[in-house]
PDB file of C-alpha atoms in Angstrom:
ATOM      1  CA  MET A  25      -7.618  -2.093 -12.300  1.00 40.00           C
ATOM      2  CA  TYR A  26      -3.968  -2.079 -13.163  1.00 35.00           C
ATOM      3  CA  ALA A  27      -2.557  -5.334 -14.503  1.00 32.00           C
ATOM      4  CA  ALA A  28       1.036  -6.251 -15.283  1.00 32.00           C
ATOM      5  CA  PRO A  29       1.408  -8.501 -18.309  1.00 31.00           C
ATOM      6  CA  ALA A  30       4.881  -8.543 -19.809  1.00 29.00           C
ATOM      7  CA  ASN A  31       4.123  -5.756 -22.288  1.00 31.00           C
ATOM      8  CA  SER A  32       2.182  -3.501 -19.916  1.00 35.00           C
ATOM      9  CA  PRO A  33       3.341  -0.165 -18.458  1.00 37.00           C
ATOM     10  CA  ASN A  34       3.491  -1.927 -15.069  1.00 43.00           C
ATOM     11  CA  ALA A  35       5.875  -4.596 -16.342  1.00 49.00           C
ATOM     12  CA  HIS A  36       8.566  -3.191 -14.055  1.00 60.00           C
ATOM     13  CA  ASN A  37       6.937  -4.383 -10.837  1.00 86.00           C
ATOM     14  CA  ASP A  38       9.219  -6.656  -8.824  1.00 92.00           C
ATOM     15  CA  PRO A  39       7.591 -10.022  -9.672  1.00 96.00           C
ATOM     16  CA  ALA A  40       7.384  -9.168 -13.368  1.00 94.00           C
ATOM     17  CA  VAL A  41      11.023  -8.089 -13.454  1.00 95.00           C
ATOM     18  CA  TRP A  42      12.099 -11.299 -11.727  1.00 96.00           C
ATOM     19  CA  VAL A  43      10.093 -13.441 -14.165  1.00 96.00           C
ATOM     20  CA  ARG A  44      11.557 -11.543 -17.123  1.00 95.00           C
ATOM     21  CA  ASP A  45      15.094 -12.033 -15.824  1.00 96.00           C
ATOM     22  CA  HIS A  46      14.651 -15.722 -14.908  1.00 97.00           C
ATOM     23  CA  PRO A  47      12.619 -17.244 -17.761  1.00 95.00           C
ATOM     24  CA  GLY A  48      14.087 -20.684 -17.266  1.00 96.00           C
ATOM     25  CA  ASP A  49      13.534 -20.921 -13.514  1.00 97.00           C
ATOM     26  CA  ARG A  50      10.968 -23.512 -12.452  1.00 97.00           C
ATOM     27  CA  LEU A  51       9.264 -20.873 -10.283  1.00 97.00           C
ATOM     28  CA  ALA A  52       8.852 -18.371 -13.116  1.00 97.00           C
ATOM     29  CA  GLY A  53       5.688 -19.902 -14.556  1.00 97.00           C
ATOM     30  CA  PRO A  54       3.668 -19.987 -11.331  1.00 98.00           C
ATOM     31  CA  ILE A  55       4.851 -16.505 -10.303  1.00 98.00           C
ATOM     32  CA  ARG A  56       3.945 -15.103 -13.729  1.00 97.00           C
ATOM     33  CA  THR A  57       0.492 -16.681 -13.666  1.00 97.00           C
ATOM     34  CA  SER A  58      -0.414 -16.104 -10.022  1.00 98.00           C
ATOM     35  CA  ILE A  59       1.258 -12.768  -9.206  1.00 97.00           C
ATOM     36  CA  ALA A  60       3.126 -10.904 -11.958  1.00 96.00           C
ATOM     37  CA  SER A  61       0.114 -10.761 -14.300  1.00 95.00           C
ATOM     38  CA  LYS A  62      -2.340  -9.596 -11.635  1.00 95.00           C
ATOM     39  CA  PRO A  63      -3.517  -6.041 -10.901  1.00 93.00           C
ATOM     40  CA  GLY A  64      -1.608  -4.394  -8.077  1.00 95.00           C
ATOM     41  CA  ALA A  65      -0.124  -1.212  -6.679  1.00 97.00           C
ATOM     42  CA  ARG A  66       3.177   0.530  -7.392  1.00 96.00           C
ATOM     43  CA  TRP A  67       5.015   1.854  -4.319  1.00 96.00           C
ATOM     44  CA  PHE A  68       6.885   5.158  -4.475  1.00 97.00           C
ATOM     45  CA  GLY A  69       9.471   6.344  -1.958  1.00 96.00           C
ATOM     46  CA  ASN A  70      13.035   7.601  -1.649  1.00 92.00           C
ATOM     47  CA  TRP A  71      14.118   4.921  -4.173  1.00 93.00           C
ATOM     48  CA  SER A  72      11.928   6.439  -6.933  1.00 96.00           C
ATOM     49  CA  GLY A  73      14.259   9.166  -8.173  1.00 97.00           C
ATOM     50  CA  ASP A  74      12.632  12.421  -9.219  1.00 98.00           C
ATOM     51  CA  ILE A  75       9.159  11.769  -7.879  1.00 98.00           C
ATOM     52  CA  ARG A  76       7.249  14.015 -10.238  1.00 98.00           C
ATOM     53  CA  THR A  77       8.871  12.365 -13.247  1.00 98.00           C
ATOM     54  CA  SER A  78       8.378   8.844 -11.890  1.00 97.00           C
ATOM     55  CA  VAL A  79       4.714   9.366 -11.037  1.00 98.00           C
ATOM     56  CA  ALA A  80       3.979  11.211 -14.268  1.00 98.00           C
ATOM     57  CA  GLY A  81       5.541   8.432 -16.335  1.00 97.00           C
ATOM     58  CA  PHE A  82       3.650   5.690 -14.533  1.00 97.00           C
ATOM     59  CA  THR A  83       0.264   7.393 -14.657  1.00 97.00           C
ATOM     60  CA  TYR A  84       0.739   8.467 -18.283  1.00 97.00           C
ATOM     61  CA  ALA A  85       1.523   4.895 -19.328  1.00 96.00           C
ATOM     62  CA  ALA A  86      -1.570   3.695 -17.485  1.00 96.00           C
ATOM     63  CA  ASP A  87      -3.723   6.345 -19.141  1.00 96.00           C
ATOM     64  CA  VAL A  88      -2.495   5.386 -22.601  1.00 96.00           C
ATOM     65  CA  ALA A  89      -3.178   1.705 -21.845  1.00 95.00           C
ATOM     66  CA  ASP A  90      -6.645   2.557 -20.459  1.00 95.00           C
ATOM     67  CA  ARG A  91      -5.722   1.121 -17.050  1.00 95.00           C
ATOM     68  CA  LEU A  92      -6.349   2.586 -13.611  1.00 96.00           C
ATOM     69  CA  PRO A  93      -3.039   2.973 -11.731  1.00 97.00           C
ATOM     70  CA  VAL A  94      -2.800   2.357  -7.983  1.00 97.00           C
ATOM     71  CA  LEU A  95       0.024   4.283  -6.313  1.00 98.00           C
ATOM     72  CA  VAL A  96       1.328   4.126  -2.751  1.00 98.00           C
ATOM     73  CA  ALA A  97       3.071   7.187  -1.305  1.00 98.00           C
ATOM     74  CA  TYR A  98       5.582   5.910   1.265  1.00 97.00           C
ATOM     75  CA  SER A  99       8.123   8.500   2.351  1.00 97.00           C
ATOM     76  CA  ILE A 100       6.864  10.087   5.577  1.00 97.00           C
ATOM     77  CA  PRO A 101       9.720  11.188   7.893  1.00 96.00           C
ATOM     78  CA  GLY A 102      10.402   8.546  10.537  1.00 94.00           C
ATOM     79  CA  ARG A 103       8.829   5.880   8.346  1.00 94.00           C
ATOM     80  CA  ASP A 104       8.174   2.579  10.153  1.00 89.00           C
ATOM     81  CA  CYS A 105       9.515   4.031  13.430  1.00 90.00           C
ATOM     82  CA  GLY A 106      13.002   2.726  12.706  1.00 81.00           C
ATOM     83  CA  GLY A 107      11.758  -0.795  11.909  1.00 86.00           C
ATOM     84  CA  GLU A 108      12.363  -3.013   8.893  1.00 88.00           C
ATOM     85  CA  SER A 109      11.155  -0.330   6.428  1.00 90.00           C
ATOM     86  CA  THR A 110      12.864   2.613   8.065  1.00 89.00           C
ATOM     87  CA  GLY A 111      13.606   5.680   5.962  1.00 90.00           C
ATOM     88  CA  GLY A 112      11.539   8.420   4.398  1.00 94.00           C
ATOM     89  CA  ALA A 113      12.076  12.098   3.740  1.00 95.00           C
ATOM     90  CA  GLY A 114      14.789  13.750   5.763  1.00 95.00           C
ATOM     91  CA  SER A 115      12.675  16.611   7.107  1.00 97.00           C
ATOM     92  CA  PRO A 116       9.076  17.851   7.182  1.00 97.00           C
ATOM     93  CA  GLN A 117       9.822  20.373   4.434  1.00 98.00           C
ATOM     94  CA  ALA A 118      11.471  17.730   2.287  1.00 98.00           C
ATOM     95  CA  TYR A 119       8.307  15.659   2.626  1.00 98.00           C
ATOM     96  CA  ARG A 120       6.065  18.579   1.702  1.00 98.00           C
ATOM     97  CA  ASP A 121       8.155  19.132  -1.425  1.00 98.00           C
ATOM     98  CA  TRP A 122       8.053  15.400  -2.242  1.00 98.00           C
ATOM     99  CA  ILE A 123       4.326  14.874  -1.782  1.00 98.00           C
ATOM    100  CA  SER A 124       3.498  18.097  -3.633  1.00 98.00           C
ATOM    101  CA  ALA A 125       5.569  16.903  -6.605  1.00 98.00           C
ATOM    102  CA  PHE A 126       3.873  13.477  -6.339  1.00 98.00           C
ATOM    103  CA  ALA A 127       0.460  15.104  -6.754  1.00 98.00           C
ATOM    104  CA  ASP A 128       1.801  17.258  -9.608  1.00 98.00           C
ATOM    105  CA  GLY A 129       2.894  14.082 -11.386  1.00 98.00           C
ATOM    106  CA  ILE A 130      -0.676  12.772 -11.441  1.00 98.00           C
ATOM    107  CA  GLY A 131      -2.378  16.032 -12.324  1.00 98.00           C
ATOM    108  CA  GLY A 132      -5.708  15.452 -14.024  1.00 98.00           C
ATOM    109  CA  LYS A 133      -5.138  11.791 -14.870  1.00 98.00           C
ATOM    110  CA  PRO A 134      -7.327   9.169 -13.148  1.00 98.00           C
ATOM    111  CA  ALA A 135      -5.622   7.238 -10.353  1.00 98.00           C
ATOM    112  CA  LEU A 136      -5.963   5.695  -6.907  1.00 98.00           C
ATOM    113  CA  VAL A 137      -3.472   6.844  -4.253  1.00 98.00           C
ATOM    114  CA  ILE A 138      -2.802   5.353  -0.832  1.00 98.00           C
ATOM    115  CA  ILE A 139      -1.125   7.766   1.574  1.00 98.00           C
ATOM    116  CA  GLU A 140       1.575   6.450   3.902  1.00 98.00           C
ATOM    117  CA  PRO A 141       0.887   2.919   5.180  1.00 97.00           C
ATOM    118  CA  ASP A 142       1.229   2.640   8.989  1.00 97.00           C
ATOM    119  CA  ALA A 143       1.726   6.386   9.485  1.00 98.00           C
ATOM    120  CA  LEU A 144      -1.378   6.805  11.649  1.00 98.00           C
ATOM    121  CA  ALA A 145      -1.282   3.414  13.336  1.00 97.00           C
ATOM    122  CA  GLN A 146       2.313   4.058  14.416  1.00 97.00           C
ATOM    123  CA  LEU A 147       1.615   7.528  15.803  1.00 96.00           C
ATOM    124  CA  ASP A 148       2.313   6.344  19.350  1.00 94.00           C
ATOM    125  CA  CYS A 149       5.931   5.501  18.566  1.00 93.00           C
ATOM    126  CA  LEU A 150       6.727   9.172  17.974  1.00 94.00           C
ATOM    127  CA  PRO A 151       7.688  11.706  20.663  1.00 92.00           C
ATOM    128  CA  GLY A 152       5.060  14.296  21.560  1.00 87.00           C
ATOM    129  CA  ASP A 153       5.736  17.141  19.135  1.00 92.00           C
ATOM    130  CA  ALA A 154       6.519  14.750  16.299  1.00 95.00           C
ATOM    131  CA  ARG A 155       2.976  13.325  16.488  1.00 97.00           C
ATOM    132  CA  GLN A 156       1.419  16.653  15.611  1.00 97.00           C
ATOM    133  CA  THR A 157       4.012  17.174  12.890  1.00 97.00           C
ATOM    134  CA  ARG A 158       3.021  13.858  11.331  1.00 98.00           C
ATOM    135  CA  LEU A 159      -0.675  14.756  11.441  1.00 98.00           C
ATOM    136  CA  ASP A 160       0.142  18.108   9.862  1.00 98.00           C
ATOM    137  CA  LEU A 161       2.086  16.387   7.079  1.00 98.00           C
ATOM    138  CA  LEU A 162      -0.717  13.926   6.382  1.00 98.00           C
ATOM    139  CA  ASN A 163      -3.170  16.818   6.264  1.00 98.00           C
ATOM    140  CA  TYR A 164      -0.867  18.552   3.821  1.00 98.00           C
ATOM    141  CA  ALA A 165      -0.664  15.419   1.660  1.00 98.00           C
ATOM    142  CA  ALA A 166      -4.438  15.026   1.600  1.00 98.00           C
ATOM    143  CA  ALA A 167      -4.844  18.679   0.657  1.00 98.00           C
ATOM    144  CA  GLN A 168      -2.296  18.395  -2.160  1.00 98.00           C
ATOM    145  CA  PHE A 169      -4.110  15.504  -3.808  1.00 98.00           C
ATOM    146  CA  ALA A 170      -7.491  17.174  -3.337  1.00 98.00           C
ATOM    147  CA  ALA A 171      -6.222  20.351  -5.023  1.00 98.00           C
ATOM    148  CA  LYS A 172      -3.890  19.001  -7.705  1.00 98.00           C
ATOM    149  CA  ALA A 173      -5.278  15.564  -8.628  1.00 98.00           C
ATOM    150  CA  PRO A 174      -9.039  16.067  -8.969  1.00 97.00           C
ATOM    151  CA  ASN A 175      -9.615  12.744 -10.754  1.00 98.00           C
ATOM    152  CA  THR A 176      -7.763  10.733  -8.113  1.00 98.00           C
ATOM    153  CA  TRP A 177      -9.431   8.745  -5.357  1.00 98.00           C
ATOM    154  CA  THR A 178      -7.117   9.197  -2.393  1.00 98.00           C
ATOM    155  CA  TYR A 179      -7.122   7.053   0.746  1.00 98.00           C
ATOM    156  CA  LEU A 180      -5.402   7.583   4.085  1.00 98.00           C
ATOM    157  CA  ASP A 181      -4.053   4.435   5.684  1.00 98.00           C
ATOM    158  CA  GLY A 182      -6.138   3.247   8.627  1.00 98.00           C
ATOM    159  CA  GLY A 183      -4.031   0.376   9.973  1.00 98.00           C
ATOM    160  CA  ASN A 184      -5.658  -3.027  10.348  1.00 97.00           C
ATOM    161  CA  ALA A 185      -8.456  -4.704  12.250  1.00 97.00           C
ATOM    162  CA  THR A 186      -6.347  -5.933  15.173  1.00 95.00           C
ATOM    163  CA  TRP A 187      -4.096  -2.941  15.811  1.00 96.00           C
ATOM    164  CA  ILE A 188      -5.757   0.326  16.880  1.00 98.00           C
ATOM    165  CA  PRO A 189      -9.289   0.567  18.356  1.00 98.00           C
ATOM    166  CA  ALA A 190     -11.772   1.788  15.747  1.00 98.00           C
ATOM    167  CA  ALA A 191     -12.741   4.920  17.685  1.00 98.00           C
ATOM    168  CA  THR A 192      -9.090   5.882  18.122  1.00 98.00           C
ATOM    169  CA  MET A 193      -8.371   5.343  14.440  1.00 98.00           C
ATOM    170  CA  ALA A 194     -11.394   7.427  13.491  1.00 98.00           C
ATOM    171  CA  THR A 195     -10.065  10.302  15.594  1.00 98.00           C
ATOM    172  CA  ARG A 196      -6.682  10.013  13.930  1.00 98.00           C
ATOM    173  CA  LEU A 197      -8.174   9.882  10.439  1.00 98.00           C
ATOM    174  CA  LYS A 198     -10.206  13.015  11.132  1.00 98.00           C
ATOM    175  CA  SER A 199      -7.105  14.743  12.482  1.00 98.00           C
ATOM    176  CA  ALA A 200      -5.198  13.766   9.330  1.00 98.00           C
ATOM    177  CA  GLY A 201      -7.760  15.212   6.909  1.00 98.00           C
ATOM    178  CA  VAL A 202      -9.789  12.206   5.781  1.00 98.00           C
ATOM    179  CA  ARG A 203     -12.825  14.379   5.077  1.00 97.00           C
ATOM    180  CA  SER A 204     -10.923  16.247   2.363  1.00 97.00           C
ATOM    181  CA  ILE A 205     -10.245  13.071   0.341  1.00 98.00           C
ATOM    182  CA  HIS A 206     -12.119   9.944  -0.750  1.00 98.00           C
ATOM    183  CA  GLY A 207     -11.630   7.588   2.205  1.00 98.00           C
ATOM    184  CA  PHE A 208      -9.249   5.205   3.950  1.00 98.00           C
ATOM    185  CA  VAL A 209      -7.531   1.868   3.378  1.00 98.00           C
ATOM    186  CA  LEU A 210      -7.096  -1.116   5.707  1.00 98.00           C
ATOM    187  CA  ASN A 211      -4.843  -4.149   6.069  1.00 98.00           C
ATOM    188  CA  VAL A 212      -1.952  -2.862   3.949  1.00 98.00           C
ATOM    189  CA  SER A 213       0.802  -5.496   4.038  1.00 96.00           C
ATOM    190  CA  ASN A 214      -1.162  -7.452   6.627  1.00 97.00           C
ATOM    191  CA  PHE A 215      -3.187 -10.657   6.762  1.00 97.00           C
ATOM    192  CA  ASP A 216      -6.565  -9.980   8.395  1.00 97.00           C
ATOM    193  CA  THR A 217      -9.480 -11.470   6.496  1.00 98.00           C
ATOM    194  CA  THR A 218     -11.627  -9.261   4.321  1.00 98.00           C
ATOM    195  CA  ALA A 219     -14.592 -10.010   6.589  1.00 98.00           C
ATOM    196  CA  ASP A 220     -12.738  -8.886   9.721  1.00 98.00           C
ATOM    197  CA  SER A 221     -11.384  -5.829   7.902  1.00 98.00           C
ATOM    198  CA  THR A 222     -14.862  -4.904   6.695  1.00 98.00           C
ATOM    199  CA  THR A 223     -16.297  -5.179  10.207  1.00 98.00           C
ATOM    200  CA  TYR A 224     -13.506  -2.933  11.472  1.00 98.00           C
ATOM    201  CA  GLY A 225     -13.965  -0.462   8.624  1.00 98.00           C
ATOM    202  CA  LYS A 226     -17.647  -0.124   9.413  1.00 98.00           C
ATOM    203  CA  ALA A 227     -16.794   0.471  13.078  1.00 98.00           C
ATOM    204  CA  VAL A 228     -14.385   3.232  12.030  1.00 98.00           C
ATOM    205  CA  ASP A 229     -17.139   4.729   9.873  1.00 98.00           C
ATOM    206  CA  ALA A 230     -19.541   4.662  12.819  1.00 98.00           C
ATOM    207  CA  ALA A 231     -17.003   6.556  14.915  1.00 98.00           C
ATOM    208  CA  LEU A 232     -16.381   9.006  12.061  1.00 98.00           C
ATOM    209  CA  GLU A 233     -20.153   9.559  11.943  1.00 97.00           C
ATOM    210  CA  TYR A 234     -20.272   9.329   8.168  1.00 96.00           C
ATOM    211  CA  ALA A 235     -19.829   6.504   5.684  1.00 97.00           C
ATOM    212  CA  ALA A 236     -16.310   7.107   4.410  1.00 98.00           C
ATOM    213  CA  PRO A 237     -15.478   4.647   1.606  1.00 98.00           C
ATOM    214  CA  PHE A 238     -12.701   2.205   2.475  1.00 98.00           C
ATOM    215  CA  VAL A 239     -10.692  -0.420   0.637  1.00 98.00           C
ATOM    216  CA  VAL A 240      -8.952  -3.542   1.923  1.00 98.00           C
ATOM    217  CA  ASP A 241      -5.558  -4.948   0.924  1.00 98.00           C
ATOM    218  CA  THR A 242      -6.274  -8.574  -0.008  1.00 98.00           C
ATOM    219  CA  SER A 243      -2.865  -9.402  -1.450  1.00 98.00           C
ATOM    220  CA  ARG A 244      -1.924 -11.871   1.300  1.00 98.00           C
ATOM    221  CA  ASN A 245      -5.072 -12.463   3.352  1.00 98.00           C
ATOM    222  CA  GLY A 246      -6.321 -15.655   1.723  1.00 98.00           C
ATOM    223  CA  LYS A 247      -5.906 -17.586   4.970  1.00 96.00           C
ATOM    224  CA  GLY A 248      -6.138 -14.718   7.456  1.00 96.00           C
ATOM    225  CA  HIS A 249      -3.753 -14.682  10.418  1.00 92.00           C
ATOM    226  CA  GLY A 250      -4.355 -18.300  11.365  1.00 84.00           C
ATOM    227  CA  THR A 251      -3.287 -19.180  14.889  1.00 84.00           C
ATOM    228  CA  ASP A 252      -0.512 -16.588  15.172  1.00 84.00           C
ATOM    229  CA  THR A 253      -0.242 -12.813  14.886  1.00 82.00           C
ATOM    230  CA  GLU A 254       3.181 -12.682  13.260  1.00 90.00           C
ATOM    231  CA  TRP A 255       3.410  -9.928  10.649  1.00 92.00           C
ATOM    232  CA  CYS A 256       6.905 -10.367   9.200  1.00 95.00           C
ATOM    233  CA  ASN A 257       7.057 -12.967   6.414  1.00 96.00           C
ATOM    234  CA  PRO A 258       5.104 -15.539   8.424  1.00 96.00           C
ATOM    235  CA  PRO A 259       4.339 -19.085   7.230  1.00 95.00           C
ATOM    236  CA  LYS A 260       0.938 -20.418   6.167  1.00 95.00           C
ATOM    237  CA  ARG A 261      -0.317 -17.240   4.503  1.00 97.00           C
ATOM    238  CA  LYS A 262      -1.860 -17.204   1.046  1.00 98.00           C
ATOM    239  CA  LEU A 263      -2.739 -14.895  -1.820  1.00 98.00           C
ATOM    240  CA  GLY A 264      -6.167 -13.338  -1.377  1.00 98.00           C
ATOM    241  CA  THR A 265      -8.943 -12.177  -3.685  1.00 98.00           C
ATOM    242  CA  GLU A 266      -7.630 -10.388  -6.746  1.00 97.00           C
ATOM    243  CA  SER A 267      -8.227  -6.649  -7.108  1.00 96.00           C
ATOM    244  CA  GLN A 268     -11.902  -5.968  -7.731  1.00 96.00           C
ATOM    245  CA  LEU A 269     -14.845  -3.787  -6.793  1.00 96.00           C
ATOM    246  CA  GLY A 270     -17.015  -4.617  -3.807  1.00 97.00           C
ATOM    247  CA  GLY A 271     -17.037  -7.720  -1.660  1.00 96.00           C
ATOM    248  CA  GLY A 272     -17.649  -5.823   1.597  1.00 96.00           C
ATOM    249  CA  PRO A 273     -15.375  -2.809   1.225  1.00 98.00           C
ATOM    250  CA  GLU A 274     -15.595  -0.375  -1.670  1.00 98.00           C
ATOM    251  CA  MET A 275     -12.728  -2.263  -3.325  1.00 98.00           C
ATOM    252  CA  GLN A 276     -10.377  -5.120  -2.648  1.00 98.00           C
ATOM    253  CA  LEU A 277      -6.876  -4.281  -3.866  1.00 98.00           C
ATOM    254  CA  TRP A 278      -3.491  -5.948  -3.977  1.00 98.00           C
ATOM    255  CA  VAL A 279      -1.577  -3.134  -2.299  1.00 98.00           C
ATOM    256  CA  LYS A 280       1.387  -5.058  -0.901  1.00 97.00           C
ATOM    257  CA  VAL A 281       3.324  -6.728  -3.715  1.00 97.00           C
ATOM    258  CA  PRO A 282       3.133 -10.478  -2.987  1.00 97.00           C
ATOM    259  CA  GLY A 283       6.661 -11.816  -2.684  1.00 97.00           C
ATOM    260  CA  ASP A 284       8.196  -8.516  -1.594  1.00 96.00           C
ATOM    261  CA  SER A 285       9.801  -9.149   1.790  1.00 95.00           C
ATOM    262  CA  ASP A 286       8.574  -7.567   5.029  1.00 95.00           C
ATOM    263  CA  GLY A 287      12.158  -7.551   6.266  1.00 93.00           C
ATOM    264  CA  ASP A 288      15.017  -9.738   7.450  1.00 95.00           C
ATOM    265  CA  CYS A 289      12.743 -12.096   9.356  1.00 93.00           C
ATOM    266  CA  GLY A 290      10.544 -15.192   9.134  1.00 93.00           C
ATOM    267  CA  TYR A 291      10.512 -16.834   5.718  1.00 93.00           C
ATOM    268  CA  GLY A 292      12.350 -13.743   4.455  1.00 93.00           C
ATOM    269  CA  THR A 293      15.410 -14.041   6.684  1.00 94.00           C
ATOM    270  CA  GLY A 294      18.317 -12.504   4.799  1.00 95.00           C
ATOM    271  CA  THR A 295      16.045 -10.523   2.453  1.00 94.00           C
ATOM    272  CA  GLN A 296      15.743  -6.755   2.959  1.00 93.00           C
ATOM    273  CA  ALA A 297      12.291  -5.200   3.285  1.00 92.00           C
ATOM    274  CA  GLY A 298      10.806  -4.411  -0.114  1.00 92.00           C
ATOM    275  CA  THR A 299      13.049  -6.863  -1.964  1.00 94.00           C
ATOM    276  CA  PHE A 300      11.311  -9.505  -4.064  1.00 96.00           C
ATOM    277  CA  SER A 301      11.877 -13.125  -3.096  1.00 97.00           C
ATOM    278  CA  PRO A 302      10.666 -15.916  -5.406  1.00 97.00           C
ATOM    279  CA  ALA A 303      10.627 -18.254  -2.409  1.00 97.00           C
ATOM    280  CA  LEU A 304       8.294 -15.928  -0.485  1.00 97.00           C
ATOM    281  CA  ALA A 305       6.097 -15.580  -3.560  1.00 98.00           C
ATOM    282  CA  THR A 306       5.895 -19.337  -3.916  1.00 98.00           C
ATOM    283  CA  HIS A 307       4.903 -19.791  -0.268  1.00 97.00           C
ATOM    284  CA  LEU A 308       2.032 -17.340  -0.857  1.00 98.00           C
ATOM    285  CA  ILE A 309       0.944 -19.154  -4.002  1.00 98.00           C
ATOM    286  CA  GLN A 310       0.955 -22.507  -2.226  1.00 97.00           C
ATOM    287  CA  GLY A 311      -0.302 -21.232   1.118  1.00 97.00           C
ATOM    288  CA  ASP A 312       2.370 -23.091   3.113  1.00 95.00           C
TER     289      ASP A 312
END
């Protein structure tokens, strides 16, 4: 899996950058040890500049370092339904161009790619015609990775265990082209336990009528949801199992970057979505 020590090609992840820029801060040591040095994903979106160049550089550095890069494609039009992480490509064609260039940037190098967190779970927030457009775009994305990145394991996002009924999610995954890629991913940026996510993943598989591999985001699920269902920088959450093979799903991965804010809310009030907060990181380390 892809780690981020100070001299690694992933040393530009948000926690590592903060630690590098604040060596004397009392929080730097714990964040370096517990988060910045751990394997995790790199998110790519409209902030990434030329996407082919950005992806190619990241995956090349990983290949040279003999690491397996985990990439998240996050630029679907209407992203987050106008919520805290709103944005994305400006049109369906712009997205096709973007995701095609993303796949070009990987090429034959080994990688793991997660396609568009929340895009299927949030299908209901879109007006009628836009739902089919989104499914068409996800199908296109899956096809691009299948054709252009043959050594990449690609996963469509399948929401989380407490959001969309398993049978409904299976129908959506099939409609989005899951059979053309490796599998699906659960719990991205959420807090459901690995056990609950695994039970849900197996229910999705049963509805799919084949055993599609799935992975679970364990970056912040060390305590599960607790007694509340808050999703936006809630209290009393904790870092989960570090990225590894097995444990119920095919893999457990840190997909969400621990310490990156969910938005201007909860413990992250005043911090924009996707912005690293040492205070949020520390809460996750301590589990308070």
